[in-house]
Short mmCIF file of C-alpha atoms in Angstrom, two decimals:
data_model
loop_
_atom_site.label_atom_id
_atom_site.label_comp_id
_atom_site.label_asym_id
_atom_site.label_seq_id
_atom_site.Cartn_x
_atom_site.Cartn_y
_atom_site.Cartn_z
CA MET A 1069 -17.95 15.39 -30.44
CA ARG A 1070 -16.89 12.07 -31.82
CA ILE A 1071 -15.63 9.41 -29.44
CA ASP A 1072 -13.26 8.18 -32.14
CA ASP A 1073 -11.61 11.56 -32.48
CA GLU A 1074 -8.70 11.37 -30.05
CA ARG A 1075 -8.15 15.11 -29.82
CA ASP A 1076 -11.83 15.71 -29.32
CA LEU A 1077 -12.04 13.09 -26.60
CA HIS A 1078 -8.95 14.53 -24.94
CA GLY A 1079 -10.49 17.98 -24.96
CA GLN A 1080 -13.75 16.76 -23.47
CA LEU A 1081 -11.97 14.83 -20.74
CA GLU A 1082 -9.75 17.83 -20.04
CA ALA A 1083 -12.79 20.04 -19.59
CA ALA A 1084 -14.54 17.49 -17.41
CA PHE A 1085 -11.53 17.00 -15.14
CA GLU A 1086 -10.84 20.72 -14.94
CA ALA A 1087 -14.21 21.02 -13.25
CA ILE A 1088 -12.79 19.09 -10.32
CA THR A 1089 -11.23 21.46 -7.83
CA PRO A 1090 -9.06 19.55 -5.38
CA ARG A 1091 -8.52 20.94 -1.90
CA PRO A 1092 -5.09 22.53 -1.40
CA ALA A 1093 -2.26 20.04 -1.61
CA PRO A 1094 -1.86 18.45 1.85
CA ILE A 1095 1.92 18.61 1.62
CA GLU A 1096 2.57 18.51 5.37
CA ALA A 1097 0.28 15.52 5.83
CA ALA A 1098 1.88 13.63 2.94
CA ALA A 1099 5.38 14.40 4.19
CA ARG A 1100 4.43 13.37 7.72
CA ARG A 1101 2.96 10.14 6.44
CA GLY A 1102 5.95 9.57 4.17
CA ARG A 1103 8.31 10.06 7.09
CA ALA A 1104 6.24 7.59 9.06
CA ILE A 1105 6.66 5.05 6.26
CA LYS A 1106 10.40 5.64 6.25
CA VAL A 1107 10.73 5.45 10.00
CA GLY A 1108 8.59 2.33 9.99
CA ARG A 1109 11.10 0.70 7.65
CA ARG A 1110 13.98 1.79 9.85
CA VAL A 1111 12.19 0.50 12.92
CA ALA A 1112 11.92 -2.92 11.34
CA VAL A 1113 15.61 -2.82 10.51
CA ALA A 1114 16.48 -1.71 14.03
CA ALA A 1115 14.38 -4.45 15.53
CA GLY A 1116 16.24 -6.96 13.41
CA ALA A 1117 19.67 -5.59 14.10
CA ALA A 1118 19.64 -7.00 17.60
CA ALA A 1119 19.36 -10.45 16.14
CA VAL A 1120 22.21 -10.11 13.72
CA VAL A 1121 24.75 -11.68 16.06
CA ALA A 1122 22.76 -14.84 16.18
CA ILE A 1123 22.41 -15.19 12.46
CA GLY A 1124 25.44 -17.36 11.93
CA VAL A 1125 23.88 -19.91 14.19
CA LEU A 1126 20.33 -19.56 13.06
CA ALA A 1127 20.79 -19.25 9.33
CA VAL A 1128 21.30 -22.89 8.45
CA PRO A 1129 18.35 -24.42 10.26
CA THR A 1130 16.18 -21.57 9.06
CA LEU A 1131 17.25 -22.05 5.49
CA LEU A 1132 16.50 -25.74 5.64
CA HIS A 1133 12.98 -25.04 6.77
CA HIS A 1134 10.44 -25.44 3.99
CA SER A 1135 7.39 -23.80 5.36
CA ALA A 1136 3.97 -24.68 4.02
CA ALA A 1137 2.23 -22.32 6.39
CA PRO A 1138 3.20 -19.22 8.30
CA ALA A 1139 6.11 -19.99 10.55
CA PRO A 1140 4.98 -20.65 14.09
CA VAL A 1141 5.66 -18.03 16.68
CA ALA A 1142 7.83 -19.29 19.52
CA PRO A 1143 5.52 -19.85 22.46
CA VAL A 1144 5.99 -17.24 25.11
CA GLY A 1145 4.39 -19.17 27.92
CA HIS A 1146 1.96 -17.74 30.41
CA TYR A 1147 1.73 -13.98 30.50
CA THR A 1148 -0.72 -11.35 31.58
CA VAL A 1149 -1.11 -7.93 30.08
CA THR A 1150 -3.28 -4.93 30.72
CA VAL A 1151 -3.84 -1.68 28.89
CA GLN A 1152 -5.33 1.54 30.06
CA ALA A 1153 -6.21 4.79 28.31
CA PRO A 1154 -4.91 8.01 29.87
CA GLY A 1155 -7.01 9.75 32.44
CA PRO A 1156 -7.66 13.48 32.83
CA HIS A 1157 -4.53 13.95 34.95
CA SER A 1158 -2.19 11.90 32.79
CA ALA A 1159 1.00 13.39 31.40
CA PRO A 1160 0.65 15.25 28.08
CA GLY A 1161 1.18 13.04 25.06
CA LEU A 1162 0.45 9.77 26.87
CA ILE A 1163 -1.20 7.37 24.43
CA ALA A 1164 -1.64 4.37 26.70
CA SER A 1165 -0.10 2.55 29.63
CA GLY A 1166 -0.48 -0.84 31.20
CA THR A 1167 1.37 -3.79 32.62
CA ILE A 1168 3.06 -6.95 31.38
CA ASP A 1169 3.29 -9.55 34.10
CA GLY A 1170 2.84 -6.78 36.61
CA LYS A 1171 5.56 -4.50 35.20
CA ARG A 1172 4.43 -1.14 33.94
CA TRP A 1173 4.84 0.19 30.42
CA GLN A 1174 3.74 3.39 28.76
CA LEU A 1175 3.88 4.97 25.35
CA THR A 1176 4.09 8.72 24.91
CA GLU A 1177 4.09 10.98 21.90
CA ALA A 1178 6.32 14.03 21.90
CA LYS A 1179 4.67 17.35 21.16
CA PRO A 1180 4.92 18.04 17.42
CA VAL A 1181 7.42 20.72 16.49
CA SER A 1182 5.93 23.20 14.07
CA GLY A 1183 8.23 24.90 11.65
CA GLY A 1184 11.20 22.71 12.59
CA PRO A 1185 13.54 21.15 10.10
CA SER A 1186 12.02 18.39 7.99
CA GLY A 1187 13.98 15.72 9.78
CA SER A 1188 12.54 16.59 13.19
CA VAL A 1189 9.87 13.94 13.24
CA PRO A 1190 7.62 14.02 16.25
CA SER A 1191 7.81 10.54 17.65
CA VAL A 1192 6.49 8.15 20.22
CA THR A 1193 8.73 6.65 22.86
CA THR A 1194 8.43 3.74 25.23
CA SER A 1195 9.19 3.86 28.91
CA GLY A 1196 8.69 1.80 32.04
CA PRO A 1197 10.18 -1.21 33.77
CA ALA A 1198 8.42 -3.67 31.44
CA PHE A 1199 11.04 -2.84 28.80
CA GLY A 1200 13.87 -3.96 31.05
CA GLY A 1201 15.97 -0.85 30.65
CA ASN A 1202 15.51 -0.73 26.87
CA ALA A 1203 13.63 1.91 24.96
CA ALA A 1204 12.40 2.37 21.44
CA SER A 1205 10.98 5.24 19.51
CA GLY A 1206 8.89 5.33 16.40
CA PRO A 1207 7.09 7.64 14.03
CA ALA A 1208 4.34 9.95 15.15
CA VAL A 1209 0.90 8.40 15.24
CA ALA A 1210 -0.61 8.59 11.78
CA VAL A 1211 -4.07 7.93 10.45
CA ASP A 1212 -4.69 6.17 7.15
CA SER A 1213 -8.06 6.53 5.52
CA GLY A 1214 -7.90 2.93 4.29
CA ALA A 1215 -7.66 1.44 7.77
CA PRO A 1216 -9.76 1.93 10.91
CA VAL A 1217 -6.50 1.73 12.87
CA PHE A 1218 -3.11 2.39 11.27
CA PHE A 1219 -0.91 0.22 13.48
CA TYR A 1220 2.86 0.43 13.76
CA GLY A 1221 4.94 -2.05 15.70
CA LEU A 1222 8.06 -1.52 17.78
CA THR A 1223 10.16 -3.78 19.93
CA ALA A 1224 12.01 -2.65 23.01
CA GLY A 1225 13.70 -5.28 25.10
CA ASN A 1226 11.42 -8.28 25.16
CA VAL A 1227 8.29 -6.30 24.54
CA GLN A 1228 6.33 -5.59 21.41
CA VAL A 1229 4.38 -2.33 21.32
CA GLN A 1230 1.68 -1.61 18.77
CA PHE A 1231 0.23 1.85 18.33
CA GLY A 1232 -1.81 3.56 15.69
CA GLY A 1233 -4.03 6.41 14.60
CA VAL A 1234 -7.75 5.69 14.70
CA GLN A 1235 -10.52 6.81 12.38
CA ALA A 1236 -13.17 9.13 13.78
CA ASP A 1237 -15.97 6.57 13.77
CA VAL A 1238 -14.06 3.97 15.81
CA THR A 1239 -15.25 3.87 19.42
CA TYR A 1240 -13.09 0.98 20.57
CA VAL A 1241 -10.76 -1.72 19.27
CA ALA A 1242 -10.71 -5.28 20.61
CA VAL A 1243 -7.38 -7.09 20.35
CA ARG A 1244 -7.37 -10.85 20.88
CA LEU A 1245 -4.19 -12.47 22.12
CA ASP A 1246 -3.12 -16.10 22.00
CA ASN A 1247 -3.48 -16.48 25.78
CA GLY A 1248 -7.19 -15.74 25.59
CA ILE A 1249 -6.95 -12.14 26.79
CA VAL A 1250 -8.96 -9.59 24.86
CA LEU A 1251 -7.61 -6.06 25.23
CA MET A 1252 -10.17 -3.31 24.84
CA LEU A 1253 -8.51 -0.20 23.45
CA ARG A 1254 -10.29 3.13 23.85
CA PRO A 1255 -9.00 5.84 21.52
CA VAL A 1256 -7.65 9.02 23.06
CA THR A 1257 -6.83 12.23 21.26
CA VAL A 1258 -3.14 13.03 21.43
CA TYR A 1259 -2.02 16.26 19.78
CA GLY A 1260 -5.05 16.22 17.54
CA VAL A 1261 -4.84 12.58 16.47
CA ARG A 1262 -7.01 9.79 17.90
CA ALA A 1263 -4.75 6.96 18.94
CA VAL A 1264 -4.59 3.58 20.67
CA ALA A 1265 -1.70 1.42 21.84
CA PHE A 1266 -1.01 -1.90 23.53
CA ALA A 1267 2.01 -3.97 24.50
CA VAL A 1268 2.65 -7.70 24.71
CA PRO A 1269 5.75 -9.86 25.17
CA VAL A 1270 7.76 -10.61 22.04
CA GLY A 1271 6.63 -14.06 20.94
CA ALA A 1272 3.04 -13.55 22.04
CA GLU A 1273 0.75 -13.91 19.08
CA VAL A 1274 -1.78 -11.23 18.26
CA LEU A 1275 -4.69 -13.17 16.80
CA ASP A 1276 -6.68 -10.25 15.47
CA ALA A 1277 -7.88 -6.73 16.06
CA THR A 1278 -11.47 -5.65 15.50
CA ALA A 1279 -12.57 -2.03 15.27
CA TYR A 1280 -16.07 -1.12 16.41
CA SER A 1281 -18.21 1.94 15.95
CA ARG A 1282 -21.32 2.81 17.94
CA HIS A 1283 -23.26 0.74 15.42
CA GLY A 1284 -21.17 -2.42 15.50
CA GLU A 1285 -18.13 -3.96 13.88
CA ILE A 1286 -16.37 -1.88 11.24
CA ALA A 1287 -13.55 -4.15 10.18
CA ALA A 1288 -11.06 -6.67 11.51
CA ALA A 1289 -7.41 -7.31 10.79
CA ILE A 1290 -5.52 -10.56 11.19
CA PRO A 1291 -1.84 -9.66 11.47
CA PHE A 1292 1.17 -11.62 10.36
CA ASN A 1293 3.10 -12.53 13.50
CA ALA A 1294 6.74 -12.56 12.54
CA PRO A 1295 8.69 -14.98 14.72
CA GLY A 1296 10.68 -12.84 17.12
CA GLY A 1297 9.34 -9.72 15.51
CA VAL A 1298 6.26 -7.60 15.60
CA ALA A 1299 2.75 -8.27 14.37
CA ALA A 1300 2.23 -6.71 10.95
CA PHE A 1301 -1.26 -5.35 10.32
CA GLY A 1302 -1.72 -4.96 6.60
CA VAL A 1303 -5.29 -5.50 5.51
CA TRP A 1304 -8.56 -4.69 7.23
CA LEU A 1305 -11.47 -6.92 6.27
CA ASN A 1306 -15.07 -5.83 6.34
CA PRO A 1307 -17.51 -8.07 8.23
CA GLY A 1308 -18.02 -11.25 6.23
CA GLN A 1309 -15.08 -10.54 3.97
CA ARG A 1310 -12.37 -13.15 3.62
CA GLY A 1311 -8.79 -12.25 2.98
CA LEU A 1312 -6.16 -14.06 0.98
CA ALA A 1313 -5.89 -17.75 1.73
CA ARG A 1314 -2.84 -18.65 3.77
CA ALA A 1315 0.06 -19.97 1.78
CA SER A 1316 3.79 -19.64 1.88
CA GLY A 1317 6.84 -20.60 -0.09
CA ARG A 1318 10.50 -19.88 -0.56
CA ILE A 1319 10.65 -17.49 -3.49
CA GLY A 1320 14.39 -16.99 -3.78
CA SER A 1321 17.67 -18.22 -2.41
CA GLY A 1322 21.37 -18.04 -3.09
CA THR A 1323 24.77 -17.52 -1.60
CA ALA A 1324 26.38 -14.17 -0.97
CA ASN A 1325 29.91 -13.88 0.36
CA GLY A 1326 29.74 -17.48 1.46
CA ILE A 1327 26.50 -17.00 3.38
CA ALA A 1328 23.37 -18.77 2.20
CA TRP A 1329 20.25 -16.65 2.07
CA SER A 1330 16.64 -17.23 1.21
CA VAL A 1331 13.44 -15.25 1.07
CA THR A 1332 10.11 -16.70 2.12
CA ALA A 1333 6.78 -15.17 1.21
CA PHE A 1334 3.74 -15.55 3.44
CA LEU A 1335 0.37 -14.86 1.90
CA GLY A 1336 -2.67 -14.61 4.11
CA PRO A 1337 -5.38 -12.32 5.43
CA TRP A 1338 -2.63 -9.85 6.34
CA GLY A 1339 -1.59 -9.43 2.70
CA ILE A 1340 1.89 -10.49 1.62
CA CYS A 1341 4.85 -10.58 3.97
CA ILE A 1342 8.40 -11.61 3.24
CA GLN A 1343 11.09 -12.72 5.60
CA ALA A 1344 14.76 -13.13 4.89
CA PRO A 1345 16.54 -14.21 8.08
CA ALA A 1346 19.99 -13.82 6.55
CA THR A 1347 19.46 -10.07 6.32
CA GLY A 1348 19.43 -9.97 10.10
CA ILE A 1349 15.93 -8.55 10.09
CA THR A 1350 13.58 -10.63 12.16
CA SER A 1351 10.49 -8.59 11.41
CA ALA A 1352 8.54 -9.30 8.28
CA TYR A 1353 8.11 -6.69 5.60
CA CYS A 1354 4.58 -6.60 4.32
CA VAL A 1355 2.41 -5.05 1.66
CA PRO A 1356 -1.38 -5.25 1.43
CA SER A 1357 -1.59 -6.83 -2.00
CA LEU A 1358 0.47 -8.42 -4.73
CA SER A 1359 0.15 -5.39 -6.96
CA TYR A 1360 2.68 -3.66 -4.71
CA LEU A 1361 5.22 -6.10 -6.08
CA ASP A 1362 4.41 -5.52 -9.72
CA VAL A 1363 6.88 -4.06 -12.13
CA ASN A 1364 8.51 -0.91 -10.88
CA SER A 1365 5.90 -0.35 -8.22
CA GLY A 1366 7.16 -2.79 -5.67
CA ASP A 1367 8.80 -1.38 -2.59
CA LEU A 1368 9.25 -4.70 -0.87
CA SER A 1369 12.96 -4.74 -0.20
CA MET A 1370 14.83 -5.51 2.99
CA SER A 1371 18.21 -4.01 3.66
CA GLY A 1372 20.13 -5.72 6.41
CA VAL A 1373 23.62 -5.16 7.67
CA SER A 1374 25.38 -7.30 5.08
CA LEU A 1375 22.60 -8.43 2.78
CA SER A 1376 19.71 -6.77 0.99
CA VAL A 1377 16.98 -8.57 -0.89
CA ALA A 1378 13.88 -7.61 -2.84
CA ALA A 1379 10.74 -9.41 -3.94
CA GLY A 1380 8.61 -9.13 -7.04
CA HIS A 1381 5.38 -10.39 -8.53
CA ALA A 1382 5.21 -11.34 -12.20
CA PRO A 1383 2.36 -12.20 -14.58
CA ALA A 1384 1.15 -15.79 -14.62
CA SER A 1385 2.79 -16.53 -17.97
CA THR A 1386 6.27 -15.60 -16.73
CA ALA A 1387 8.96 -18.23 -17.16
CA TRP A 1388 11.94 -16.17 -16.04
CA VAL A 1389 12.85 -12.67 -15.00
CA ILE A 1390 15.89 -10.61 -15.88
CA VAL A 1391 16.82 -8.24 -13.06
CA ASN A 1392 18.89 -5.20 -14.00
CA GLN A 1393 20.89 -3.52 -11.28
CA PRO A 1394 23.12 -0.46 -11.43
CA GLY A 1395 26.51 -1.17 -12.92
CA ALA A 1396 24.98 -3.09 -15.84
CA THR A 1397 24.62 -6.19 -13.72
CA THR A 1398 21.89 -8.53 -14.87
CA THR A 1399 20.63 -11.59 -13.08
CA LYS A 1400 18.24 -14.23 -14.30
CA VAL A 1401 15.79 -15.49 -11.70
CA TRP A 1402 12.99 -17.99 -11.89
CA PRO A 1403 9.71 -17.17 -10.20
CA VAL A 1404 8.06 -19.61 -7.82
CA THR A 1405 4.34 -20.24 -7.82
CA VAL A 1406 2.76 -19.61 -4.44
CA ALA A 1407 -1.02 -19.91 -4.26
CA GLY A 1408 -1.15 -19.56 -8.02
CA GLU A 1409 0.91 -16.35 -8.06
CA LYS A 1410 4.36 -15.99 -9.60
CA LEU A 1411 6.71 -14.55 -7.00
CA PHE A 1412 10.45 -14.15 -7.01
CA ALA A 1413 13.20 -12.66 -4.92
CA PHE A 1414 16.73 -11.59 -5.63
CA ARG A 1415 19.73 -10.14 -3.86
CA LEU A 1416 20.13 -6.40 -4.11
CA LEU A 1417 23.73 -5.52 -4.90
CA ALA A 1418 23.57 -1.87 -3.92
CA GLY A 1419 20.13 -1.16 -2.53
CA PRO A 1420 16.86 -0.79 -4.40
CA GLN A 1421 17.86 2.37 -6.28
CA GLY A 1422 17.95 1.96 -10.03
CA VAL A 1423 16.79 -1.66 -10.00
CA SER A 1424 14.35 -2.84 -12.62
CA TRP A 1425 13.26 -6.14 -14.03
CA THR A 1426 11.69 -7.60 -17.12
CA ALA A 1427 9.62 -10.78 -17.23
CA TYR A 1428 9.66 -13.22 -20.15
CA ASP A 1429 7.44 -16.13 -21.08
CA ASN A 1430 8.59 -19.55 -22.30
CA SER A 1431 8.94 -18.27 -25.86
CA GLY A 1432 11.20 -15.45 -24.76
CA HIS A 1433 8.54 -12.79 -25.24
CA VAL A 1434 8.42 -9.91 -22.78
CA VAL A 1435 5.33 -10.10 -20.59
CA ALA A 1436 6.14 -7.34 -18.09
CA TRP A 1437 8.69 -4.59 -18.15
CA PRO A 1438 9.86 -1.62 -16.12
CA ALA A 1439 7.64 1.43 -16.16
CA GLY A 1440 8.77 4.96 -16.74
CA MET B 361 16.02 13.68 3.74
CA ASN B 362 17.99 16.87 3.36
CA ALA B 363 16.38 20.29 3.01
CA LYS B 364 17.06 20.48 -0.72
CA LEU B 365 15.32 17.19 -1.47
CA ASP B 366 12.52 18.05 0.93
CA GLY B 367 11.97 21.34 -0.84
CA GLU B 368 12.09 19.61 -4.19
CA PHE B 369 9.38 17.19 -3.09
CA ARG B 370 7.18 19.99 -1.79
CA GLU B 371 7.51 21.85 -5.05
CA PHE B 372 6.69 18.72 -7.01
CA MET B 373 3.66 17.87 -4.91
CA HIS B 374 2.37 21.41 -5.05
CA ALA B 375 2.61 21.39 -8.83
CA ARG B 376 1.31 17.89 -9.50
CA TRP B 377 -1.32 17.47 -6.78
CA PRO B 378 -4.26 18.63 -8.92
CA VAL B 379 -3.26 16.34 -11.78
CA MET B 380 -2.93 13.28 -9.57
CA VAL B 381 -6.22 13.98 -7.80
CA ARG B 382 -7.91 14.30 -11.17
CA LEU B 383 -6.29 11.08 -12.36
CA ALA B 384 -7.53 9.30 -9.23
CA TYR B 385 -10.92 10.90 -9.70
CA GLY B 386 -11.06 9.59 -13.24
CA LEU B 387 -10.36 6.12 -11.91
CA THR B 388 -12.72 6.26 -8.93
CA GLY B 389 -15.44 8.81 -9.65
CA ASP B 390 -15.27 9.97 -6.03
CA GLN B 391 -13.37 13.11 -5.16
CA GLY B 392 -12.85 12.25 -1.49
CA HIS B 393 -11.53 8.87 -2.41
CA ALA B 394 -9.40 10.43 -5.13
CA GLU B 395 -7.76 12.81 -2.67
CA ASP B 396 -7.06 9.96 -0.27
CA VAL B 397 -5.47 7.92 -3.03
CA ALA B 398 -3.39 10.85 -4.26
CA GLN B 399 -2.20 11.70 -0.76
CA ALA B 400 -1.19 8.10 -0.13
CA ALA B 401 0.71 8.11 -3.42
CA PHE B 402 2.60 11.28 -2.58
CA ALA B 403 3.39 9.93 0.89
CA ARG B 404 4.95 6.86 -0.64
CA ALA B 405 6.85 9.04 -3.05
CA TYR B 406 8.14 11.11 -0.14
CA ALA B 407 9.28 7.97 1.66
CA SER B 408 11.42 7.05 -1.35
CA TRP B 409 12.05 10.55 -2.65
CA PRO B 410 15.85 10.38 -3.04
CA ARG B 411 15.45 7.32 -5.26
CA VAL B 412 12.36 8.66 -7.03
CA SER B 413 14.04 11.96 -7.68
CA ARG B 414 17.21 10.34 -8.99
CA ALA B 415 15.20 8.13 -11.34
CA GLY B 416 14.20 11.33 -13.12
CA ASP B 417 10.50 10.74 -13.66
CA PRO B 418 8.63 11.29 -10.39
CA ASP B 419 5.43 11.84 -12.31
CA ALA B 420 5.48 8.28 -13.63
CA TYR B 421 6.23 6.94 -10.17
CA VAL B 422 3.36 8.74 -8.48
CA ARG B 423 1.04 7.99 -11.37
CA GLN B 424 1.72 4.30 -11.02
CA ILE B 425 1.14 4.38 -7.28
CA VAL B 426 -2.16 6.17 -7.85
CA VAL B 427 -3.22 3.38 -10.20
CA ASN B 428 -2.05 0.71 -7.75
CA GLU B 429 -3.52 2.39 -4.69
CA ASN B 430 -6.84 2.65 -6.39
CA ARG B 431 -6.73 -0.99 -7.40
CA ASN B 432 -5.75 -2.04 -3.88
CA ARG B 433 -8.53 -0.08 -2.29
CA PHE B 434 -10.95 -1.75 -4.64
CA ARG B 435 -9.74 -5.09 -3.42
CA ARG B 436 -9.63 -4.10 0.23
CA ARG B 437 -13.12 -2.73 0.23
CA ARG B 438 -14.46 -5.65 -1.73
CA VAL B 439 -16.31 -3.51 -4.18
CA THR B 440 -18.31 -5.89 -6.30
CA GLU B 441 -17.08 -4.41 -9.54
CA ARG B 442 -14.62 -6.76 -11.16
CA LEU B 443 -11.97 -6.41 -13.81
CA THR B 444 -13.69 -7.46 -16.97
CA ASP B 445 -13.27 -7.21 -20.67
CA SER B 446 -16.97 -6.73 -21.23
CA PRO B 447 -19.24 -3.98 -20.05
CA PRO B 448 -21.81 -5.02 -17.46
CA GLU B 449 -25.15 -5.85 -19.05
CA SER B 450 -27.04 -3.29 -17.05
CA GLY B 451 -24.67 -0.54 -17.95
CA HIS B 452 -24.01 -0.05 -14.24
CA ALA B 453 -21.31 -2.02 -12.51
CA ASP B 454 -23.14 -2.16 -9.23
CA VAL B 455 -25.34 -0.21 -6.91
CA ALA B 456 -22.44 1.58 -5.26
CA TRP B 457 -21.21 2.95 -8.53
CA THR B 458 -24.68 3.97 -9.58
CA ASP B 459 -24.95 6.04 -6.44
CA THR B 460 -21.53 7.54 -6.91
CA THR B 461 -21.97 8.48 -10.51
CA ARG B 462 -25.29 10.09 -9.76
CA HIS B 463 -23.48 12.70 -7.72
CA TYR B 464 -21.26 13.59 -10.62
CA ASP B 465 -23.76 13.66 -13.44
CA ASP B 466 -23.83 17.38 -12.88
CA HIS B 467 -20.14 17.68 -13.51
CA SER B 468 -19.98 15.77 -16.69
CA VAL B 469 -21.97 13.21 -18.52
CA LEU B 470 -18.67 11.96 -19.89
CA ILE B 471 -17.27 11.35 -16.40
CA ALA B 472 -20.42 9.46 -15.51
CA ALA B 473 -20.07 7.36 -18.64
CA LEU B 474 -16.48 6.59 -17.68
CA GLN B 475 -17.69 5.25 -14.36
CA ARG B 476 -19.92 2.82 -16.17
CA LEU B 477 -16.89 1.23 -17.81
CA GLY B 478 -15.02 -1.59 -16.16
CA PRO B 479 -12.06 -0.38 -14.08
CA ARG B 480 -9.38 -1.39 -16.55
CA GLN B 481 -11.20 0.12 -19.52
CA ARG B 482 -11.75 3.27 -17.53
CA ALA B 483 -8.08 3.42 -16.61
CA VAL B 484 -7.04 2.94 -20.22
CA ILE B 485 -9.24 5.80 -21.39
CA VAL B 486 -8.06 8.14 -18.65
CA LEU B 487 -4.40 7.34 -19.15
CA ARG B 488 -4.44 7.28 -22.95
CA TYR B 489 -6.85 10.07 -23.76
CA TRP B 490 -6.62 12.40 -20.81
CA MET B 491 -3.02 11.98 -19.69
CA ASP B 492 -1.89 11.43 -23.28
CA LEU B 493 0.27 8.46 -22.40
CA THR B 494 1.49 6.23 -25.18
CA GLU B 495 0.25 2.67 -25.41
CA TYR B 496 3.58 1.54 -24.01
CA GLU B 497 3.40 3.92 -21.06
CA THR B 498 -0.20 2.94 -20.40
CA ALA B 499 0.71 -0.74 -20.45
CA ALA B 500 3.50 -0.08 -18.00
CA ALA B 501 1.23 1.88 -15.67
CA LEU B 502 -1.36 -0.88 -15.72
CA ASN B 503 1.17 -3.70 -15.70
CA CYS B 504 -0.26 -5.32 -18.77
CA SER B 505 0.81 -5.83 -22.35
CA VAL B 506 0.48 -3.28 -25.12
CA GLY B 507 -1.91 -5.71 -26.80
CA THR B 508 -4.17 -5.60 -23.77
CA VAL B 509 -4.11 -1.82 -23.83
CA LYS B 510 -5.13 -1.86 -27.48
CA SER B 511 -7.96 -4.31 -26.96
CA GLN B 512 -9.20 -2.56 -23.81
CA THR B 513 -9.10 0.78 -25.58
CA SER B 514 -11.05 -0.56 -28.49
CA ARG B 515 -13.69 -2.09 -26.25
CA ALA B 516 -13.90 0.97 -24.04
CA LEU B 517 -14.44 3.24 -27.03
CA ALA B 518 -17.06 0.88 -28.41
CA THR B 519 -18.85 0.91 -25.08
CA LEU B 520 -18.76 4.69 -24.90
CA ARG B 521 -20.11 4.94 -28.43
CA GLN B 522 -23.07 2.81 -27.40
CA ASP B 523 -23.67 4.61 -24.12
CA THR B 524 -27.18 5.94 -24.47
CA GLU B 525 -26.66 8.86 -22.11
CA LEU B 526 -23.67 10.01 -24.10
CA VAL B 527 -25.58 9.68 -27.33
CA ASP B 528 -28.44 11.68 -25.84
CA GLU B 529 -25.95 14.39 -24.97
CA GLY B 530 -24.70 14.57 -28.53
CA PHE B 531 -21.66 12.30 -28.33
CA GLN B 532 -21.35 9.95 -31.30
#
């Protein structure tokens, strides 16, 4: 064949790829994981909803804050925590239990329902006096092949719970906290999935988590600790690997219905997180890399009670961005350079559906446009 | 998600799973990795399915996530291969890729040659010549300009033409 002959090359590639026989489509696994992503988003919204009453008071000082580094987590003071894997006589579905300042907590996964309606997501729930009469539930424990531990965070009362599915080669996970405690998490198999969990007071900072196999360290993750929210584990770094350098900046601001809003991006070893206090969501929304924010692939939007925002990442030559929203509404926004990357944020008028944007350089030439 | 949308997603994934795995395989050269990437892409599509479905082109959505997921995993795993306009001097990006491609020499000398291209050139060839995307669609999937697609295509084809193993197998 001739490489220059497009049809010939297509035919050769077709034949080569046809030789690959994928395993049957893992539809259930993808749907389960997709539901976990959705529930994870809702959990973040729910965690933030409790703070919405305080927004009127907190918005102004927050908006005046120009952060050059990740916002500090409010100190939680002295605290002690323990974590314990279930024993042979533990209740079915128990992932882990422990204490916070002597008060017990536990996290349990409900037995998965086979053949139930698609919305019946098996989920984990919190219980115990440590939560002060509150409770939270989250998605079923899921494993992600890209991470030794696929952590999800919940808040219930004044407690943050982290749980996640664990890869087969992980023998234990060490979690370092800001009070010097190192929690050793031993995976247990719950309904066929290896899982770990731990709980700390809201405001306690999780410094890092390191996964070990029998042969040594596999990878470590440094989470983004959202003030008043949960630690967001985005990126796992191999031994010796360095993540993104820490940087932050306000990438968008404005006024909506008389309320000032702004969006701040935090880059660091966790990936990229954004916070927009005016949405009422205290947790950060994070993605592992900037490419998630590229044209038409970015899912980084936050929908609060009265305000929704979204963030994007544009090519280096971008001078401005035209955002198109349903209803033929267009908005011109100017990206902000954070750690050499062009980032921007804008207010969503009716949710992320149907939103697209086009980036232009100084000469008015298009440098990035919606896909599809 | 309601039952109708759920069923729609299942039908879509069932139909398009092989194509997306093969796309990911073309980008990675590793079937296990390709299936992971494709599954992650479909999971993200499921999470946003009402929006994806309404947009009318779920294929483009999942395709783009496959491309992005693959790129992200490259970065996360710190594979030493880097985006480059020029082929590596040795003809092999790094030891890891040499090992990977060796497994697949049996499948296709062409696939192995693809793995010796830089990631962007490889993606351009797979998207343009296997998926039959236009230059515009390829640029959108890779988040680059049409000009970049053209230049990467030209360089990738030139590299393939000079690939000694392809020439030995009768490719010209």
